[in-house]
mmCIF file of N, CA and C in Angstrom:
data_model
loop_
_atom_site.group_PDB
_atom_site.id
_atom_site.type_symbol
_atom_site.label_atom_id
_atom_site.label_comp_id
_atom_site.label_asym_id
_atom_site.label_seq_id
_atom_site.Cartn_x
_atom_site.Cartn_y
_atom_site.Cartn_z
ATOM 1 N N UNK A 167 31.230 -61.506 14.815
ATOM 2 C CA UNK A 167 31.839 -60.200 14.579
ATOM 3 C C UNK A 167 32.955 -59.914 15.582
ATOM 4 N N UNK A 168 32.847 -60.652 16.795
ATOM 5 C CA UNK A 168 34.058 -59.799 17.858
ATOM 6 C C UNK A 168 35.303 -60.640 17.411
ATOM 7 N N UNK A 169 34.773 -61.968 16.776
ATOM 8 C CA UNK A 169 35.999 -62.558 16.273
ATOM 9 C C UNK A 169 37.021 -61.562 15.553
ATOM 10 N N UNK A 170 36.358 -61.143 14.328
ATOM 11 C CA UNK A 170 36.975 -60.529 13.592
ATOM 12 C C UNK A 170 37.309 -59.139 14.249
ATOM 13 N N UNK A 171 36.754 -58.919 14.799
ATOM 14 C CA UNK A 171 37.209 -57.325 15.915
ATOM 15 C C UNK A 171 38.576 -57.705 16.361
ATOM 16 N N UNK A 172 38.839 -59.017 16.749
ATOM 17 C CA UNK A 172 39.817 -59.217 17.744
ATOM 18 C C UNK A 172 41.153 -59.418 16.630
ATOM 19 N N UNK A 173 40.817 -60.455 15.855
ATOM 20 C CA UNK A 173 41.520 -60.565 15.080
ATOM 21 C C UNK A 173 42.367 -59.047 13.818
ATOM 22 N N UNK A 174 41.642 -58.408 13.560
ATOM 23 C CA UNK A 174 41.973 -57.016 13.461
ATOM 24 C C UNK A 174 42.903 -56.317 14.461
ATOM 25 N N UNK A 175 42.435 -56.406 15.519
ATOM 26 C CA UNK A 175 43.150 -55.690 16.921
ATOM 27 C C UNK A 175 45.033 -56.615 16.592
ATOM 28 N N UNK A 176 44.352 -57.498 16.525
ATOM 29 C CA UNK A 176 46.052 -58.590 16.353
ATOM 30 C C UNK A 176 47.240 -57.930 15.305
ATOM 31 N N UNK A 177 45.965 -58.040 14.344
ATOM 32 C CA UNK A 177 47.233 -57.698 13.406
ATOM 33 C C UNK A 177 47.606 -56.429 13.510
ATOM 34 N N UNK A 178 46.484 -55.269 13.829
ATOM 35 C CA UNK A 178 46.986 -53.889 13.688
ATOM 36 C C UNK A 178 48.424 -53.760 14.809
ATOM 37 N N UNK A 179 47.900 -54.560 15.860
ATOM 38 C CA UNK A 179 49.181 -54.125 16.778
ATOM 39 C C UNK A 179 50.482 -55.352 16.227
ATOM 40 N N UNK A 180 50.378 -55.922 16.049
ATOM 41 C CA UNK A 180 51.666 -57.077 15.150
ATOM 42 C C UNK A 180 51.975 -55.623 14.646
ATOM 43 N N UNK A 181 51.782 -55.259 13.569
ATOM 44 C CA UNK A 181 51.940 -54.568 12.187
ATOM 45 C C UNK A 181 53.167 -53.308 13.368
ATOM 46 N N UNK A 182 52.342 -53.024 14.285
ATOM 47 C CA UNK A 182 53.320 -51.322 15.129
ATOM 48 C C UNK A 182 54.711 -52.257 15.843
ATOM 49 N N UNK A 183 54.072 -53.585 16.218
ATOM 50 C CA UNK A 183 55.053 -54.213 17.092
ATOM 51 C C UNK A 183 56.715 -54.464 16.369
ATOM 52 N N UNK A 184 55.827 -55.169 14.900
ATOM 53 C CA UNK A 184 57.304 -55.298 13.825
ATOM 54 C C UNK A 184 57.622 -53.935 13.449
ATOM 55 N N UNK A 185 57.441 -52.996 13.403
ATOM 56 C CA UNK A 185 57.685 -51.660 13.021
ATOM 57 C C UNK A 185 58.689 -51.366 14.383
ATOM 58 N N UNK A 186 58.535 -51.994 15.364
ATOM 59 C CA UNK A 186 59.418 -51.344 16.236
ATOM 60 C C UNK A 186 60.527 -51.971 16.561
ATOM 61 N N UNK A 187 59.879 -53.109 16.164
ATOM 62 C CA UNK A 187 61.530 -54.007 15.894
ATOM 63 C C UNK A 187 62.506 -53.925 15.007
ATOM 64 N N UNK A 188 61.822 -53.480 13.699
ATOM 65 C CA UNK A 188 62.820 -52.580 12.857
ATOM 66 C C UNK A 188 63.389 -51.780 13.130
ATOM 67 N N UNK A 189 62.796 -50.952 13.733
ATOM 68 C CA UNK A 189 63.459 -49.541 14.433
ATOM 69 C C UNK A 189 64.915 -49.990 15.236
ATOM 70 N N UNK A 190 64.411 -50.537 15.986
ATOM 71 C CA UNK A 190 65.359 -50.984 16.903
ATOM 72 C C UNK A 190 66.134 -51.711 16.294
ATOM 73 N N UNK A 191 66.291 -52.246 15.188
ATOM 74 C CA UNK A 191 67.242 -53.453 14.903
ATOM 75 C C UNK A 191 68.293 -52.062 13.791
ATOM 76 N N UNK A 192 67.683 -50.970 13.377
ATOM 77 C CA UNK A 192 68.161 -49.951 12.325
ATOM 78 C C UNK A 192 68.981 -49.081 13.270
ATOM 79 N N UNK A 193 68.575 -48.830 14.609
ATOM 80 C CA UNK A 193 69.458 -47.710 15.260
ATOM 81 C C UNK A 193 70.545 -48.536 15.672
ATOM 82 N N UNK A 194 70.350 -49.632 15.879
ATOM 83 C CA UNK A 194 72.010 -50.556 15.962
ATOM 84 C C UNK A 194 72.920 -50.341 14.995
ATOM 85 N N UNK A 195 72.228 -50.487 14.187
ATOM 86 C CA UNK A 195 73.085 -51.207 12.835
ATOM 87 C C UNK A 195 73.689 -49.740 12.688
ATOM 88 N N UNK A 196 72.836 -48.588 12.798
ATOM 89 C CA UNK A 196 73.350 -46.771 12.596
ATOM 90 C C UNK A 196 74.814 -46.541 14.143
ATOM 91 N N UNK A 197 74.395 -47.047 14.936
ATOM 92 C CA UNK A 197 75.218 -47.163 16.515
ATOM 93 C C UNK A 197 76.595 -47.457 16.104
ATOM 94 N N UNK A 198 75.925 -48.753 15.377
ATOM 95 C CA UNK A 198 77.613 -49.911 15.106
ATOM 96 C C UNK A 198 78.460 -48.721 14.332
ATOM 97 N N UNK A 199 77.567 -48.041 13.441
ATOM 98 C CA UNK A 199 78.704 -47.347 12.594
ATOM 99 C C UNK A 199 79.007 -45.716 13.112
ATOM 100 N N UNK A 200 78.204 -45.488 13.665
ATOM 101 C CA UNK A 200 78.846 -43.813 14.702
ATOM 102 C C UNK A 200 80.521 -44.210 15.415
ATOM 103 N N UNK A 201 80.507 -42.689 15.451
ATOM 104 C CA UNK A 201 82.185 -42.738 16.147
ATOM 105 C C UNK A 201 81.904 -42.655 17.371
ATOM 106 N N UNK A 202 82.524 -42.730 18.384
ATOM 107 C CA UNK A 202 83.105 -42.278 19.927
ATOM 108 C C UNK A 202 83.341 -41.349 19.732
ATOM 109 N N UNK A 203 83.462 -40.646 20.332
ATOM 110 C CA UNK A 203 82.158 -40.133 21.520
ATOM 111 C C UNK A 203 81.144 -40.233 20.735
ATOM 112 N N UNK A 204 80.023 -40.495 21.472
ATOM 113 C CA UNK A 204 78.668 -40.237 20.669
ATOM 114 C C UNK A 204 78.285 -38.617 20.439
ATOM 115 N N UNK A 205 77.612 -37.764 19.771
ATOM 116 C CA UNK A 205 77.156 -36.369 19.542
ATOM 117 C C UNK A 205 76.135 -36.522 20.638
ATOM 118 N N UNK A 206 75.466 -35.412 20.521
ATOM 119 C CA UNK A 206 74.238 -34.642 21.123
ATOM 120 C C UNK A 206 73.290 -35.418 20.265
ATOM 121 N N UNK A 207 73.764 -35.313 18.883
ATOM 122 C CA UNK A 207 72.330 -35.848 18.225
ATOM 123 C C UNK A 207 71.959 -37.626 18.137
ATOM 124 N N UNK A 208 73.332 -37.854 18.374
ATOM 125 C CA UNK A 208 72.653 -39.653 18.030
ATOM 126 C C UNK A 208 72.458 -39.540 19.936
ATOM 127 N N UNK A 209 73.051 -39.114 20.729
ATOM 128 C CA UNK A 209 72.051 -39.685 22.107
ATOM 129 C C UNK A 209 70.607 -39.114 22.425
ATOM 130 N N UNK A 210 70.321 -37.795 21.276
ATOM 131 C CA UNK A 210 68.842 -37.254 21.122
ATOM 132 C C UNK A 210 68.028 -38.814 20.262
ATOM 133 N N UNK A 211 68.718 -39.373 18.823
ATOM 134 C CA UNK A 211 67.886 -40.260 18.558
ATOM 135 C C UNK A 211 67.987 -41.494 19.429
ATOM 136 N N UNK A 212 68.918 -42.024 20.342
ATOM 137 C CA UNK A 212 68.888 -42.768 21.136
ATOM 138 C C UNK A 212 67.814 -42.446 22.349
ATOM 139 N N UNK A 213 68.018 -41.607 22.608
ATOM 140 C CA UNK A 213 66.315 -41.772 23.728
ATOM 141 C C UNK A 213 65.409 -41.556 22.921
ATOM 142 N N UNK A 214 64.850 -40.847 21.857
ATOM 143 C CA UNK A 214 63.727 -40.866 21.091
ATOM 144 C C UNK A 214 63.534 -42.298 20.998
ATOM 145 N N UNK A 215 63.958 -43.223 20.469
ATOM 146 C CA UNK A 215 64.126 -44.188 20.264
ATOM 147 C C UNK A 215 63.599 -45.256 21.220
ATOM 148 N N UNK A 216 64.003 -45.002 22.273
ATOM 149 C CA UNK A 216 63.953 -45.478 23.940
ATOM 150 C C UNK A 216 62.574 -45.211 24.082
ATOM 151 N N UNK A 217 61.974 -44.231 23.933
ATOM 152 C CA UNK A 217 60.687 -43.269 24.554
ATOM 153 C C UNK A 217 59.467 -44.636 23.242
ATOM 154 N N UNK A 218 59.944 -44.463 22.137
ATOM 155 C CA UNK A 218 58.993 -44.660 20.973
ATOM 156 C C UNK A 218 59.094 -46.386 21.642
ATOM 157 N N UNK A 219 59.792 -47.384 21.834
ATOM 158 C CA UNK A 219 60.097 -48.360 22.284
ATOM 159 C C UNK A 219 59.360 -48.629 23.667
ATOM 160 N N UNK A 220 59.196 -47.854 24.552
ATOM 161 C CA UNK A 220 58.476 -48.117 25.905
ATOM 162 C C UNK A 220 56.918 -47.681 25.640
ATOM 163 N N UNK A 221 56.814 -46.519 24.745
ATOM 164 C CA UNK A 221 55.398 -46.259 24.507
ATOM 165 C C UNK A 221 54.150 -46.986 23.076
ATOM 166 N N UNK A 222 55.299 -47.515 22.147
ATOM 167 C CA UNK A 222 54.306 -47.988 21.394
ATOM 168 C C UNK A 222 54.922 -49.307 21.310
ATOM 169 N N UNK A 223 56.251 -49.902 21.290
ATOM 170 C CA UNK A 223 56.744 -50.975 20.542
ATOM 171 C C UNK A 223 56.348 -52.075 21.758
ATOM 172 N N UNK A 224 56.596 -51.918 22.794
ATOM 173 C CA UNK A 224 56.301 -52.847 23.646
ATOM 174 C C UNK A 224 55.429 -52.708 23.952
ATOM 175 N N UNK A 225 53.846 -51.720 24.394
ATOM 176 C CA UNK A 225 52.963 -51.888 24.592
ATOM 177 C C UNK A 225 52.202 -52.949 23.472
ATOM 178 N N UNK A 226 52.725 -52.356 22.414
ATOM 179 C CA UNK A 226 52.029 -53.218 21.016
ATOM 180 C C UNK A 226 52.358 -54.676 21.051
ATOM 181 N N UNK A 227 53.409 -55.462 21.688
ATOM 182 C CA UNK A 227 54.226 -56.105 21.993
ATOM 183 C C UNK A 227 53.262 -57.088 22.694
ATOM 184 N N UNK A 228 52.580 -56.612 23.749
ATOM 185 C CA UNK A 228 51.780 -57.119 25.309
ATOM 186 C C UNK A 228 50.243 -57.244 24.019
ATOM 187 N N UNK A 229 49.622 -56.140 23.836
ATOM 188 C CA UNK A 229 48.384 -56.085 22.975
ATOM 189 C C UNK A 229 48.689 -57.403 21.579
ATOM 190 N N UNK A 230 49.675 -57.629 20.962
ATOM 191 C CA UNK A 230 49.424 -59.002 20.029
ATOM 192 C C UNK A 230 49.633 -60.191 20.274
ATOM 193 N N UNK A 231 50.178 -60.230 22.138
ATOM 194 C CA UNK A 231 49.911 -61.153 22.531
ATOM 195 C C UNK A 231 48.500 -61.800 23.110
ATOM 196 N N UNK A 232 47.879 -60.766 23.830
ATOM 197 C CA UNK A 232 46.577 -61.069 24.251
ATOM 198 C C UNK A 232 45.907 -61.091 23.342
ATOM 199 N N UNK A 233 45.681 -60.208 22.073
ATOM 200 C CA UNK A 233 44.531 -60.255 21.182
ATOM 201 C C UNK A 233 45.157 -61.714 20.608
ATOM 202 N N UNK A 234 46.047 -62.091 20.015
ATOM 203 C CA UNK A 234 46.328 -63.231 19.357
ATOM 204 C C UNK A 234 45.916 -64.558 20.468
ATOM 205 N N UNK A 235 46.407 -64.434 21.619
ATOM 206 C CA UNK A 235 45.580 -65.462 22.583
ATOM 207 C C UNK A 235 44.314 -65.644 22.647
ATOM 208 N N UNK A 236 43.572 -64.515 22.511
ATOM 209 C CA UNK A 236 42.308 -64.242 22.477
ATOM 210 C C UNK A 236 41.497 -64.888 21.267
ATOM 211 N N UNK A 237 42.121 -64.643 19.855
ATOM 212 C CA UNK A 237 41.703 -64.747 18.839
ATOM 213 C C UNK A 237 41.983 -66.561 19.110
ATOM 214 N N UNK A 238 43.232 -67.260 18.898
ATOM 215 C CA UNK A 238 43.521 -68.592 19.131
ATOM 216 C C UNK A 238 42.219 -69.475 19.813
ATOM 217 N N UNK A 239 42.015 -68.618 21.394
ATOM 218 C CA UNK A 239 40.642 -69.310 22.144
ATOM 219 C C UNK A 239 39.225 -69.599 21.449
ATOM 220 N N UNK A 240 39.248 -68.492 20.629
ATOM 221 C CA UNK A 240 37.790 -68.119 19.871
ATOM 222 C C UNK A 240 37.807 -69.312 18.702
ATOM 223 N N UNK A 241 39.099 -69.552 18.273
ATOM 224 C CA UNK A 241 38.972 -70.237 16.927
ATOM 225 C C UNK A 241 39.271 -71.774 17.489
ATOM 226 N N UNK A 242 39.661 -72.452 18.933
ATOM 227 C CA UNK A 242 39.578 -73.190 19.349
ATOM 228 C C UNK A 242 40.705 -73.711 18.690
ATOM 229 N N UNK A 243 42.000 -73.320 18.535
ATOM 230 C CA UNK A 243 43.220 -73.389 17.772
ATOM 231 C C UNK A 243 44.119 -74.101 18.758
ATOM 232 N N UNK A 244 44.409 -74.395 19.686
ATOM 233 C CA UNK A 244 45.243 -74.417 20.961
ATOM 234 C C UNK A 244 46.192 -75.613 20.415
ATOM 235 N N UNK A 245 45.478 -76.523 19.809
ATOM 236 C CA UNK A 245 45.573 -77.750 19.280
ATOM 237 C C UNK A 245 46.349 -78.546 17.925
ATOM 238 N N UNK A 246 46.255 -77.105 17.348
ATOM 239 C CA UNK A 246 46.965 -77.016 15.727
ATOM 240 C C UNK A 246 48.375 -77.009 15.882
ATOM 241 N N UNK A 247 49.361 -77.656 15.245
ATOM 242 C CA UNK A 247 50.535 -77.853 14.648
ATOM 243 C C UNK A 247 51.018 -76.294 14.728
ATOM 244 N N UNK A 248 50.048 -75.906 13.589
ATOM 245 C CA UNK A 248 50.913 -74.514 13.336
ATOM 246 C C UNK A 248 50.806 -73.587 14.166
ATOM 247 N N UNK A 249 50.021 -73.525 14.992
ATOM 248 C CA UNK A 249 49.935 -72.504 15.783
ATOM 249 C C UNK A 249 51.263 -72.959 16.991
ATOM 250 N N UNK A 250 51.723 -74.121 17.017
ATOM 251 C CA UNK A 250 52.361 -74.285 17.839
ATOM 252 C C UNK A 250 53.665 -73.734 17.381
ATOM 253 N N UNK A 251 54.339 -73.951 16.322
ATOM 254 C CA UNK A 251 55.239 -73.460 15.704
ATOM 255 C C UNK A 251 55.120 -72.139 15.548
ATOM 256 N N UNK A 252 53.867 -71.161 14.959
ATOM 257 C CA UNK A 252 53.723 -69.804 15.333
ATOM 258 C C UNK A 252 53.830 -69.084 16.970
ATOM 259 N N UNK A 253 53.518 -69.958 17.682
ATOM 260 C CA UNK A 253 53.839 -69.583 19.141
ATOM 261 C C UNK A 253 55.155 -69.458 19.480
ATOM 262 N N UNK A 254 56.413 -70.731 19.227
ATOM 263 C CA UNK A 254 57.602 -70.499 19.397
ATOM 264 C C UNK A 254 58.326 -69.184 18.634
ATOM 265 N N UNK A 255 57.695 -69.274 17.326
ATOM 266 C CA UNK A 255 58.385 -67.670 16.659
ATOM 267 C C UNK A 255 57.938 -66.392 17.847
ATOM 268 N N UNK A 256 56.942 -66.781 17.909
ATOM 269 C CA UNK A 256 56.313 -65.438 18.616
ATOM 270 C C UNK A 256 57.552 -65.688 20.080
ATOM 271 N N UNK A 257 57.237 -66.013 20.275
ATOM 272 C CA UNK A 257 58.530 -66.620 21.755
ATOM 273 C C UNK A 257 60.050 -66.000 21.314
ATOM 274 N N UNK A 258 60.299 -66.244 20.102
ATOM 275 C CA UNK A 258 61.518 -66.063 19.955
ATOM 276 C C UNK A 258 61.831 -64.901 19.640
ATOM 277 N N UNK A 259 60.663 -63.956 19.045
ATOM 278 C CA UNK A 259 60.668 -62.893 18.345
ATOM 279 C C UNK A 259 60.443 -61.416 20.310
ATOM 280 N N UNK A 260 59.958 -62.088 20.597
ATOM 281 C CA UNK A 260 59.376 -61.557 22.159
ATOM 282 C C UNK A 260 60.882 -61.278 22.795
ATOM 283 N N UNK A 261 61.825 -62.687 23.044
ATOM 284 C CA UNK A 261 62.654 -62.591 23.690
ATOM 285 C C UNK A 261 63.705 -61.551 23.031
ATOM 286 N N UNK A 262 63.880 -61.578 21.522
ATOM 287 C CA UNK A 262 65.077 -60.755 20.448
ATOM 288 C C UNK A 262 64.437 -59.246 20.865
ATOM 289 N N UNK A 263 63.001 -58.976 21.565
ATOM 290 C CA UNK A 263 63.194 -57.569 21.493
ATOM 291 C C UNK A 263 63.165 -57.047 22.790
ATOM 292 N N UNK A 264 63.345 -58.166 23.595
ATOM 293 C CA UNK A 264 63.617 -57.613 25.236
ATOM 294 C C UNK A 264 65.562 -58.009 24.720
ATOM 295 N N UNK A 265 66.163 -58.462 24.054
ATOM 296 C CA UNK A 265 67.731 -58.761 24.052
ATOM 297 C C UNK A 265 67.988 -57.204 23.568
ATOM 298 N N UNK A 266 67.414 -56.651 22.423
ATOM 299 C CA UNK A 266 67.359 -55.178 21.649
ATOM 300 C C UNK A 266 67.175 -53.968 22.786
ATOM 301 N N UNK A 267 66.067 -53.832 23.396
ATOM 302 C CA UNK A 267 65.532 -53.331 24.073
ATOM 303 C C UNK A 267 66.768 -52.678 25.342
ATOM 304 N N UNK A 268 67.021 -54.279 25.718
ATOM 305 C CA UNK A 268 68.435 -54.051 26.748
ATOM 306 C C UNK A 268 69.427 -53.507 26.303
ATOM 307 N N UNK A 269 70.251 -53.854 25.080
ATOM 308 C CA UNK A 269 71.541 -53.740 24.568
ATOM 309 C C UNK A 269 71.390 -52.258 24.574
ATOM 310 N N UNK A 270 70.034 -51.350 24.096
ATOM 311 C CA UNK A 270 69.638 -50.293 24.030
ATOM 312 C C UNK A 270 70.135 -49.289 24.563
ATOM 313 N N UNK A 271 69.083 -49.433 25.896
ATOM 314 C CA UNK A 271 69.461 -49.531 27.032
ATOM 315 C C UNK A 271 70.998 -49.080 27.933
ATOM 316 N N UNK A 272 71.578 -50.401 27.539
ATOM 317 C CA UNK A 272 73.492 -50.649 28.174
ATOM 318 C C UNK A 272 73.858 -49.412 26.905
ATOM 319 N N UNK A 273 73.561 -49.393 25.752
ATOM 320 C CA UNK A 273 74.064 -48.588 24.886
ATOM 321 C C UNK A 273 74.137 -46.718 25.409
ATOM 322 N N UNK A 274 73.120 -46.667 25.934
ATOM 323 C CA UNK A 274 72.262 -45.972 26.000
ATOM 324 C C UNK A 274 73.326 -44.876 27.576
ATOM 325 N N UNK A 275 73.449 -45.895 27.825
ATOM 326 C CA UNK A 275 74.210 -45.415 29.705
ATOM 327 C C UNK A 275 75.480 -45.650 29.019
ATOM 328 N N UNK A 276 76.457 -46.166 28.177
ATOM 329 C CA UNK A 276 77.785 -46.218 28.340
ATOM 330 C C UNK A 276 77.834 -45.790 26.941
ATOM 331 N N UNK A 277 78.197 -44.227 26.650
ATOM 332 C CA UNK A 277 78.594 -43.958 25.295
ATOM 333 C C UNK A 277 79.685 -44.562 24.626
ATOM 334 N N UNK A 278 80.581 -45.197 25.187
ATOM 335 C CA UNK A 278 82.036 -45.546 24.212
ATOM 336 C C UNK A 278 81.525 -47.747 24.216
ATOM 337 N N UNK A 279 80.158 -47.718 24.600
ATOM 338 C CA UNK A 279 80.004 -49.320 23.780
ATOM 339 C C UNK A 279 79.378 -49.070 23.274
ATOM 340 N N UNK A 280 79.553 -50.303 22.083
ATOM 341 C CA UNK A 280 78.821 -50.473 20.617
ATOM 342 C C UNK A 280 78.221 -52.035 21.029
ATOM 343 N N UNK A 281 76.673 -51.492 20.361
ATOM 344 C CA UNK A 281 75.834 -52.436 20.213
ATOM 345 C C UNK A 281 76.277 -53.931 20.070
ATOM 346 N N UNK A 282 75.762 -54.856 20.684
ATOM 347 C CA UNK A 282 75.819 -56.551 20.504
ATOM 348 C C UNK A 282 76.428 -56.884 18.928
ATOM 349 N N UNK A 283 77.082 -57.792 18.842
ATOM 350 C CA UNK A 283 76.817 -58.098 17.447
ATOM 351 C C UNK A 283 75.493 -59.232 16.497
ATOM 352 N N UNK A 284 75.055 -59.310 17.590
ATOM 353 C CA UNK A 284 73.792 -60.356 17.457
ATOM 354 C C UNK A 284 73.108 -58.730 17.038
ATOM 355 N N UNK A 285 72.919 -57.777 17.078
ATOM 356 C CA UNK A 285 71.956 -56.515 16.641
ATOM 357 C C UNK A 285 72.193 -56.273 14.770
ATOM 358 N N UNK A 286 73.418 -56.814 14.796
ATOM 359 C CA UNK A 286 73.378 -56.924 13.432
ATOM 360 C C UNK A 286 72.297 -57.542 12.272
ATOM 361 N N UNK A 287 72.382 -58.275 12.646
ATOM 362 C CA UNK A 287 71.285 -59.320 12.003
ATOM 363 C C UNK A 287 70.048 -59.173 12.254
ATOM 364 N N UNK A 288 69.442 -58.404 13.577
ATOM 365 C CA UNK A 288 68.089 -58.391 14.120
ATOM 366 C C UNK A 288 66.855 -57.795 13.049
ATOM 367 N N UNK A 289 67.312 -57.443 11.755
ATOM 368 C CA UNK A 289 66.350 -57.007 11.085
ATOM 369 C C UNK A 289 65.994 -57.885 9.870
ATOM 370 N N UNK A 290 66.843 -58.758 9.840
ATOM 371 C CA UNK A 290 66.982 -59.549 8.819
ATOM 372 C C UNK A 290 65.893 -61.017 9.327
ATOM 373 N N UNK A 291 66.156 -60.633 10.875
ATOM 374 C CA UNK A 291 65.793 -62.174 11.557
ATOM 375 C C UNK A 291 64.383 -61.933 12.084
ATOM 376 N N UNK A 292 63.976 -60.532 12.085
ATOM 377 C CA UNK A 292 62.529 -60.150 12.419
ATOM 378 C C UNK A 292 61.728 -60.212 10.716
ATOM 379 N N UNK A 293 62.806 -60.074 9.691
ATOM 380 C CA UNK A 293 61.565 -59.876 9.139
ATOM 381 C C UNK A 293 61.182 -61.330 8.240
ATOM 382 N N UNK A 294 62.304 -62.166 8.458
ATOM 383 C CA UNK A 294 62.170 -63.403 7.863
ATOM 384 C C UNK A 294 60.945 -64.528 9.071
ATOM 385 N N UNK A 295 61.299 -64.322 10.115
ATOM 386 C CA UNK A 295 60.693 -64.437 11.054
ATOM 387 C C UNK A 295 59.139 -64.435 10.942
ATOM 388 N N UNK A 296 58.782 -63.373 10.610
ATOM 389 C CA UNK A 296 57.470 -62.513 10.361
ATOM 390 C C UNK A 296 56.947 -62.869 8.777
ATOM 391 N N UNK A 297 58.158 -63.092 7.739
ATOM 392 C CA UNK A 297 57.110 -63.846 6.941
ATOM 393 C C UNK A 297 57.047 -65.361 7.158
ATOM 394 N N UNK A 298 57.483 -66.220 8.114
ATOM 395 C CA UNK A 298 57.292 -67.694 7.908
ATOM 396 C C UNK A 298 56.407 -67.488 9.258
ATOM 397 N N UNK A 299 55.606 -66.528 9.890
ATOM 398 C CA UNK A 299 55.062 -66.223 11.129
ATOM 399 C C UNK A 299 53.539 -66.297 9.731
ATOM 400 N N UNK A 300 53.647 -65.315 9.049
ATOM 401 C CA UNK A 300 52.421 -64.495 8.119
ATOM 402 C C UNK A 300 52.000 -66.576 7.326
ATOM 403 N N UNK A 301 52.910 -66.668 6.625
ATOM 404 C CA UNK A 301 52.663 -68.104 5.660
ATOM 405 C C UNK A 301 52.091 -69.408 6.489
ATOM 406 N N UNK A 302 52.806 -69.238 7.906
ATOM 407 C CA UNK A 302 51.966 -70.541 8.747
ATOM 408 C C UNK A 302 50.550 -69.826 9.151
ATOM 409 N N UNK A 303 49.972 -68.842 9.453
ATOM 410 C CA UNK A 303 48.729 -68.251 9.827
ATOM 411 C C UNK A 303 47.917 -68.149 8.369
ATOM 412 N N UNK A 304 48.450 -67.925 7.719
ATOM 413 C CA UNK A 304 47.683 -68.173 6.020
ATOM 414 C C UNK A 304 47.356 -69.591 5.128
ATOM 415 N N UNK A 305 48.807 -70.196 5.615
ATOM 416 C CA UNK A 305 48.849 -71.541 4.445
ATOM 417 C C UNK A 305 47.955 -72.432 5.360
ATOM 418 N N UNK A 306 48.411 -72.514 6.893
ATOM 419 C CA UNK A 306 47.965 -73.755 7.716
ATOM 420 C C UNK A 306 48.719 -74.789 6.998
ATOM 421 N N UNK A 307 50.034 -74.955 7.235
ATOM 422 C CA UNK A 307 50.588 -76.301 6.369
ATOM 423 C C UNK A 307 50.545 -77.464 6.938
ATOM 424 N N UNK A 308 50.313 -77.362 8.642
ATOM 425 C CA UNK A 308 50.357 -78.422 8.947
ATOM 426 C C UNK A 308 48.898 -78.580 10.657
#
């Protein structure tokens, strides 16, 4: 049973973690297209944004790493193909939301720059990401 406790814990926080990577990959893409000066209101959704990002997206971030480590140990997985390839996504997906996170951030302190252009794509690349993340944890192809 704690297996499955843990494994639950994984996905529920995956599930808030990609939710916040969307977020973050959507207020870019909204950034890229605002004018200079920024308003009152997009630097109100820019720290909302900031706040929702330090309190759920990255905590959730830290929590699907340990429960997923956790869960991996239990199932004696360390060893599998796919999990190895699911680890590098997870790696890659970890690093794109500390790159987001920052650009944020720099966005965030200098109103007249516009977001990375690598932020463009960040929603496209989390969520393709996340289904060949979902199909190797389901199919086991290799």
């Amino acid at each position: 049973m704690s297996y499955l406790l843990i494994k639950s814990l994984h996905v529920a926080t995956m599930v808030a973690w990609m939710g916040g990577m969307v977020l973050l990959s959507a207020i870019h893409l909204w950034l890229a297209r605002a004018q200079c000066p920024r308003t009152d209101r997009e630097t109100a959704v820019i720290t909302a944004v900031r706040r929702w990002d330090g309190r759920v997206t990255s905590p959730a971030m830290g929590l699907t790493w340990l429960f997923g480590l956790i869960a991996a140990w239990q199932g004696a997985w360390f060893t599998a193909p796919w999990l190895h390839a699911k680890l590098l996504l997870v790696v890659l997906l970890s690093a794109l939301h500390g790159m987001l996170s920052g650009a944020l951030r720099r966005t965030a302190a200098d109103p007249g720059r516009l977001p990375p252009a690598f932020a463009r794509h960040a929603g496209t690349i989390v969520l393709a990401t996340m289904l060949v993340i979902v199909l190797l944890v389901v199919i086991k192809p290799f």
